[in-house]
Coordinates of C-alpha atoms in Angstrom, one line a residue:
X335 CA 0.8 -12.0 16.9
X336 CA -2.4 -13.7 18.3
X337 CA -1.4 -13.3 21.7
X338 CA -1.0 -9.6 21.1
X339 CA -4.2 -9.0 18.9
X340 CA -6.0 -10.9 22.2
X341 CA -4.8 -8.5 24.5
X342 CA -5.3 -5.6 22.8
X343 CA -9.0 -6.4 22.1
X344 CA -10.2 -6.2 25.6
X345 CA -8.6 -2.6 26.5
X346 CA -10.0 -1.2 23.2
X347 CA -6.7 0.0 21.7
X348 CA -7.0 -2.9 19.0
X349 CA -9.2 -0.5 16.2
X350 CA -7.2 2.4 16.9
X351 CA -4.3 0.2 16.1
X352 CA -5.8 -1.2 12.9
X353 CA -6.5 2.8 11.6
X354 CA -3.3 3.7 12.4
X355 CA -1.8 0.8 10.2
X356 CA -4.2 1.1 7.6
X357 CA -3.6 5.1 7.5
X358 CA 0.2 4.6 7.2
X359 CA -0.1 2.0 4.7
X360 CA -2.4 4.5 2.5
X361 CA 0.1 6.9 2.7
X362 CA 3.2 4.9 2.1
X363 CA 1.4 3.6 -1.0
X364 CA 0.6 7.0 -2.5
X365 CA 4.4 8.0 -2.0
X366 CA 5.5 4.6 -3.4
X367 CA 3.5 5.0 -6.3
X368 CA 4.4 9.0 -7.0
X369 CA 8.2 7.0 -6.5
X370 CA 7.9 4.4 -9.2
X371 CA 6.0 6.7 -11.6
X372 CA 8.9 9.5 -11.6
X373 CA 11.3 6.5 -12.3
X374 CA 9.1 4.6 -14.9
X375 CA 6.6 6.9 -16.6
X376 CA 3.9 5.6 -18.0
X377 CA 2.6 5.4 -21.2
X378 CA 0.3 8.3 -22.9
X379 CA -3.1 7.4 -21.2
X380 CA -4.7 9.1 -24.7
X381 CA -2.8 7.2 -27.4
X382 CA -2.6 3.8 -25.8
X383 CA -4.9 3.0 -22.8
X384 CA -4.5 -0.9 -22.6
X385 CA -0.5 -0.2 -22.4
X386 CA -1.3 2.7 -19.5
X387 CA -3.6 0.5 -17.5
X388 CA -1.3 -2.4 -17.8
X389 CA 2.0 -0.1 -16.6
X390 CA -0.4 1.4 -13.8
X391 CA -1.4 -2.2 -12.5
X392 CA 2.3 -3.5 -12.5
X393 CA 3.3 -0.4 -10.7
X394 CA 0.7 -0.9 -7.9
X395 CA 1.5 -4.3 -7.3
X396 CA 5.4 -3.3 -6.9
X397 CA 4.0 -0.8 -4.7
X398 CA 1.9 -3.0 -2.4
X399 CA 4.3 -5.5 -2.3
X400 CA 6.4 -3.2 -1.0
X401 CA 4.3 -1.5 1.8
X402 CA 3.5 -4.9 2.8
X403 CA 7.0 -5.9 3.3
X404 CA 7.9 -3.3 5.2
X405 CA 4.7 -2.5 7.2
X406 CA 2.8 -5.8 7.4
X407 CA 5.2 -8.5 7.3
X408 CA 7.9 -7.4 9.3

């Protein structure tokens, strides 16, 4: 991996590559969060804010792990 990054830096392709990965990851996060919310809807935010926050944090952690596994670690 380091050799790959060292090779990209001199020719100026590292920054555009990192921007592309970031944009793809953000898009995938939004899609994954929407899917997870559809599968397990959040509690009513007005009636139980703490449960809503806990649920959303849990979904975000799941989505981040999926995106990292698919895009970064593979």
